CSV table of C-alpha atoms in Angstrom, one decimal:
chain,number,residue,atom,x,y,z
B,1,UNK,CA,-15.5,16.8,16.6
B,2,UNK,CA,-11.8,17.3,16.9
B,3,UNK,CA,-9.5,14.7,15.4
B,4,UNK,CA,-7.4,12.9,18.0
B,5,UNK,CA,-6.3,9.8,16.2
B,6,UNK,CA,-4.6,9.9,12.8
B,7,UNK,CA,-4.3,6.4,10.9
B,8,UNK,CA,-1.3,6.3,8.3
B,9,UNK,CA,-1.1,3.9,5.6
B,10,UNK,CA,2.8,2.5,5.2
B,11,UNK,CA,3.6,1.6,1.3
B,12,UNK,CA,3.7,4.4,-0.8
B,13,UNK,CA,2.8,6.8,2.2
B,14,UNK,CA,5.7,6.8,4.5
B,15,UNK,CA,8.1,4.7,2.3
B,16,UNK,CA,8.5,4.0,-1.3
B,17,UNK,CA,7.2,0.6,-2.4
B,18,UNK,CA,5.3,0.6,-5.9
B,19,UNK,CA,8.3,1.9,-7.6
B,20,UNK,CA,10.2,-1.2,-6.9
B,21,UNK,CA,7.3,-3.4,-8.4
B,22,UNK,CA,7.3,-1.2,-11.4
B,23,UNK,CA,11.0,-2.0,-12.0
B,24,UNK,CA,10.3,-5.8,-11.5
B,25,UNK,CA,7.4,-5.8,-13.9
B,26,UNK,CA,9.6,-3.6,-16.5
B,27,UNK,CA,12.2,-6.8,-16.1
B,28,UNK,CA,9.4,-9.2,-16.2
B,29,UNK,CA,8.2,-7.9,-19.7
B,30,UNK,CA,11.8,-8.4,-20.8
B,31,UNK,CA,12.0,-11.7,-19.7
B,32,UNK,CA,8.9,-12.6,-21.6
B,33,UNK,CA,9.6,-10.5,-24.7
B,34,UNK,CA,10.0,-13.5,-26.8
B,35,UNK,CA,6.8,-14.8,-26.0
B,36,UNK,CA,4.6,-11.5,-25.8
B,37,UNK,CA,4.4,-7.8,-26.2
B,38,UNK,CA,4.8,-6.0,-23.2
B,39,UNK,CA,1.1,-4.9,-23.1
B,40,UNK,CA,-0.1,-8.3,-23.4
B,41,UNK,CA,2.3,-9.4,-20.5
B,42,UNK,CA,1.0,-6.5,-18.1
B,43,UNK,CA,-2.6,-7.5,-19.0
B,44,UNK,CA,-2.4,-11.2,-18.6
B,45,UNK,CA,-0.3,-10.5,-15.2
B,46,UNK,CA,-2.7,-8.1,-14.1
B,47,UNK,CA,-5.6,-10.6,-14.6
B,48,UNK,CA,-3.6,-13.3,-12.7
B,49,UNK,CA,-3.2,-10.9,-9.7
B,50,UNK,CA,-7.0,-10.3,-9.6
B,51,UNK,CA,-7.7,-14.0,-9.7
B,52,UNK,CA,-5.0,-14.7,-7.0
B,53,UNK,CA,-5.9,-11.9,-4.5
B,54,UNK,CA,-8.2,-14.0,-2.5
B,55,UNK,CA,-5.7,-17.0,-2.2
B,56,UNK,CA,-2.5,-15.2,-1.9
B,57,UNK,CA,-3.3,-11.9,-0.7
B,58,UNK,CA,-1.3,-8.5,-1.1
B,59,UNK,CA,2.3,-8.5,-1.4
B,60,UNK,CA,5.3,-9.9,-3.0
B,61,UNK,CA,4.7,-13.5,-2.7
B,62,UNK,CA,1.5,-13.2,-4.7
B,63,UNK,CA,3.0,-10.9,-7.3
B,64,UNK,CA,5.6,-13.3,-7.9
B,65,UNK,CA,3.5,-16.1,-7.8
B,66,UNK,CA,1.2,-14.4,-10.5
B,67,UNK,CA,4.3,-13.7,-12.8
B,68,UNK,CA,5.3,-17.5,-12.5
B,69,UNK,CA,1.7,-18.2,-13.7
B,70,UNK,CA,1.6,-15.6,-16.2
B,71,UNK,CA,5.0,-16.8,-17.7
B,72,UNK,CA,3.8,-20.4,-18.1
B,73,UNK,CA,0.6,-19.3,-19.7
B,74,UNK,CA,2.2,-16.7,-22.3
B,75,UNK,CA,5.0,-19.3,-23.1
B,76,UNK,CA,2.4,-22.5,-23.3
B,77,UNK,CA,4.9,-24.2,-20.9
B,78,UNK,CA,7.8,-23.7,-22.8
B,79,UNK,CA,9.5,-20.9,-20.4
B,80,UNK,CA,12.8,-22.6,-19.2
B,81,UNK,CA,13.2,-23.1,-15.1
B,82,UNK,CA,16.1,-20.9,-15.1
B,83,UNK,CA,13.9,-18.1,-16.2
B,84,UNK,CA,11.3,-19.0,-13.9
B,85,UNK,CA,14.3,-19.1,-11.3
B,86,UNK,CA,15.0,-15.3,-12.3
B,87,UNK,CA,11.5,-14.5,-11.5
B,88,UNK,CA,11.8,-15.9,-8.0
B,89,UNK,CA,15.1,-14.1,-7.6
B,90,UNK,CA,12.9,-10.8,-8.5
B,91,UNK,CA,10.7,-11.6,-5.6
B,92,UNK,CA,13.7,-12.1,-3.2
B,93,UNK,CA,15.0,-9.0,-4.2
B,94,UNK,CA,11.8,-6.8,-3.5
B,95,UNK,CA,11.6,-8.5,0.1
B,96,UNK,CA,15.1,-7.8,0.8
B,97,UNK,CA,15.0,-4.0,-0.4
B,98,UNK,CA,15.9,-1.8,2.4
B,99,UNK,CA,13.1,0.9,3.4
B,100,UNK,CA,13.4,4.3,1.9
B,101,UNK,CA,11.3,6.6,4.0
B,102,UNK,CA,9.4,9.5,1.8
B,103,UNK,CA,10.3,13.1,2.1
B,104,UNK,CA,9.2,14.9,5.4
B,105,UNK,CA,8.1,11.5,7.0
B,106,UNK,CA,10.2,11.5,10.3
B,107,UNK,CA,9.7,15.0,10.8
B,108,UNK,CA,6.0,14.9,10.8
B,109,UNK,CA,5.5,11.8,12.3
B,110,UNK,CA,7.7,12.7,15.3
B,111,UNK,CA,5.7,15.9,15.4
B,112,UNK,CA,2.3,14.5,15.4
B,113,UNK,CA,3.2,12.0,17.9
B,114,UNK,CA,3.3,14.3,20.7
B,115,UNK,CA,-0.2,15.6,19.9
B,116,UNK,CA,-2.2,12.8,18.5
B,117,UNK,CA,-2.4,9.1,18.8
B,118,UNK,CA,-1.2,7.5,15.6
B,119,UNK,CA,-2.1,4.3,14.0
B,120,UNK,CA,-0.4,2.4,11.4
B,121,UNK,CA,-2.8,0.7,9.2
B,122,UNK,CA,-1.2,-1.2,6.5
B,123,UNK,CA,-2.1,-4.4,4.2
B,124,UNK,CA,0.1,-7.1,2.8
B,125,UNK,CA,2.3,-9.8,3.9
B,126,UNK,CA,2.5,-10.1,7.6
B,127,UNK,CA,6.2,-11.0,7.7
B,128,UNK,CA,7.2,-8.1,5.1
B,129,UNK,CA,5.0,-5.8,6.6
B,130,UNK,CA,6.4,-6.3,10.2
B,131,UNK,CA,10.0,-6.3,8.9
B,132,UNK,CA,9.7,-2.9,7.0
B,133,UNK,CA,7.8,-1.3,10.2
B,134,UNK,CA,10.8,-2.3,12.4
B,135,UNK,CA,13.5,-1.3,10.2
B,136,UNK,CA,11.7,2.0,9.4
B,137,UNK,CA,12.6,3.5,12.6
B,138,UNK,CA,9.0,4.5,13.1
B,139,UNK,CA,7.5,2.0,15.2
B,140,UNK,CA,7.6,3.5,18.8
B,141,UNK,CA,5.8,6.5,17.6
B,142,UNK,CA,2.6,4.6,16.7
B,143,UNK,CA,0.2,4.1,19.3
B,144,UNK,CA,-1.1,0.8,17.7
B,145,UNK,CA,0.1,-1.0,14.6
B,146,UNK,CA,-2.3,-3.1,12.4
B,147,UNK,CA,-1.4,-5.3,9.4
B,148,UNK,CA,-4.6,-6.3,7.7
B,149,UNK,CA,-5.5,-8.5,4.6
B,150,UNK,CA,-7.9,-6.0,3.2
B,151,UNK,CA,-8.6,-2.5,3.6
B,152,UNK,CA,-12.6,-1.9,3.4
B,153,UNK,CA,-15.2,-0.4,5.5
B,154,UNK,CA,-15.7,-3.4,7.7
B,155,UNK,CA,-12.0,-3.7,8.6
B,156,UNK,CA,-11.9,0.1,9.8
B,157,UNK,CA,-14.9,-0.5,11.6
B,158,UNK,CA,-13.3,-3.3,13.5
B,159,UNK,CA,-10.2,-1.5,14.1
B,160,UNK,CA,-11.6,1.6,15.4
B,161,UNK,CA,-14.0,-0.6,17.6
B,162,UNK,CA,-11.6,-2.7,19.0
B,163,UNK,CA,-9.6,0.5,20.3
B,164,UNK,CA,-12.4,2.6,21.0
B,165,UNK,CA,-11.9,5.0,18.6
B,166,UNK,CA,-15.1,7.4,17.6
B,167,UNK,CA,-15.0,7.6,13.5
B,168,UNK,CA,-15.7,11.1,13.6
B,169,UNK,CA,-12.5,12.1,15.6
B,170,UNK,CA,-10.3,9.7,13.4
B,171,UNK,CA,-8.6,10.6,10.1
B,172,UNK,CA,-6.7,8.3,7.5
B,173,UNK,CA,-4.0,9.5,5.7
B,174,UNK,CA,-2.8,7.4,2.7
B,175,UNK,CA,-1.8,7.6,-0.9
B,176,UNK,CA,-4.9,5.1,-2.3
B,177,UNK,CA,-8.3,6.6,-2.7
B,178,UNK,CA,-9.6,2.9,-2.9
B,179,UNK,CA,-7.9,1.4,0.4
B,180,UNK,CA,-7.1,4.5,2.5
B,181,UNK,CA,-9.8,7.2,2.1
B,182,UNK,CA,-13.0,5.9,0.5
B,183,UNK,CA,-13.6,3.1,2.9
B,184,UNK,CA,-13.2,5.7,6.0
B,185,UNK,CA,-15.4,8.1,4.5
B,186,UNK,CA,-17.9,5.3,4.4
B,187,UNK,CA,-17.9,4.9,7.9
B,188,UNK,CA,-18.1,8.5,9.3
B,189,UNK,CA,-14.2,9.3,9.3
B,190,UNK,CA,-12.2,11.8,7.3
B,191,UNK,CA,-9.4,11.4,4.8
B,192,UNK,CA,-6.1,13.3,3.6
B,193,UNK,CA,-4.9,11.5,0.1
B,194,UNK,CA,-1.4,11.9,-0.6
B,195,UNK,CA,-1.0,10.7,-4.2
B,196,UNK,CA,2.2,8.8,-5.0
B,197,UNK,CA,4.1,8.9,-8.2
B,198,UNK,CA,2.7,5.6,-9.2
B,199,UNK,CA,-0.6,3.8,-8.6
B,200,UNK,CA,-1.1,0.0,-8.9
B,201,UNK,CA,-3.9,-0.5,-11.3
B,202,UNK,CA,-5.9,-2.6,-8.7
B,203,UNK,CA,-6.0,0.7,-6.4
B,204,UNK,CA,-7.4,3.2,-9.2
B,205,UNK,CA,-10.4,5.1,-8.0
B,206,UNK,CA,-12.1,8.2,-8.2
B,207,UNK,CA,-13.3,10.4,-5.2
B,208,UNK,CA,-16.2,12.9,-5.5
B,209,UNK,CA,-16.0,16.3,-3.6
B,210,UNK,CA,-16.5,15.5,0.2
B,211,UNK,CA,-15.9,18.1,2.8
B,212,UNK,CA,-14.4,15.4,5.0
B,213,UNK,CA,-11.6,14.5,2.3
B,214,UNK,CA,-8.7,16.7,1.2
B,215,UNK,CA,-5.7,16.0,-1.1
B,216,UNK,CA,-2.3,17.3,-0.2
B,217,UNK,CA,1.2,17.2,-2.3
B,218,UNK,CA,3.2,15.8,0.4
B,219,UNK,CA,3.2,15.1,4.1
B,220,UNK,CA,4.7,18.4,4.9
B,221,UNK,CA,1.1,19.7,4.4
B,222,UNK,CA,-0.4,17.3,7.0
B,223,UNK,CA,-0.1,19.3,10.3
B,224,UNK,CA,-1.7,22.6,9.1
B,225,UNK,CA,-4.6,20.5,7.6
B,226,UNK,CA,-5.2,18.8,10.9
B,227,UNK,CA,-4.9,22.0,12.8
B,228,UNK,CA,-7.9,23.5,10.7
B,229,UNK,CA,-10.2,20.2,11.6
């Protein structure tokens, strides 16, 4: 079936995101240098993020709370309040960081908006995601915008069902195999993977060869891929 609806991830697909978290995490390693080696800090932080995901969800707030929890654990409660305040300030910097679009995004989104129905499907903190969407300059180009807590087959099925979208006519474009591609393939849709320079540990996945899945270097290749389908 011809593709008539194209879904897009937001963070690290349309604009930079993970690189800012990476910088914050490096600062966090430095902050805790007197208490633990960087590899230990990274491991304990990842464990905290995994534990807290169901409580705090994705996004900056959960990341900051997990850093605070990690700092207290690794320091045996000895970390000064002033250093905890630095962690909070890092979180505020992440929330206030301006949106920086990835290459080719305005041109490709503008082009495809004239030929396809575009749906933005992003996960994370609702307020932060809405702010980034509003300031990106892209919001008016999307037919529908969905901010979700998780990206799994059930979530995609609900979204497509709510908007009367046939999965066989839908393709999802994103940087995460785990969240953007594999769940859509599971429900009968198609996927275009656009790898980002950094992949968060919790988004790592492996995709087997699939006739409804392709990988491209950047969004400039997307119109040609859609034309072939």
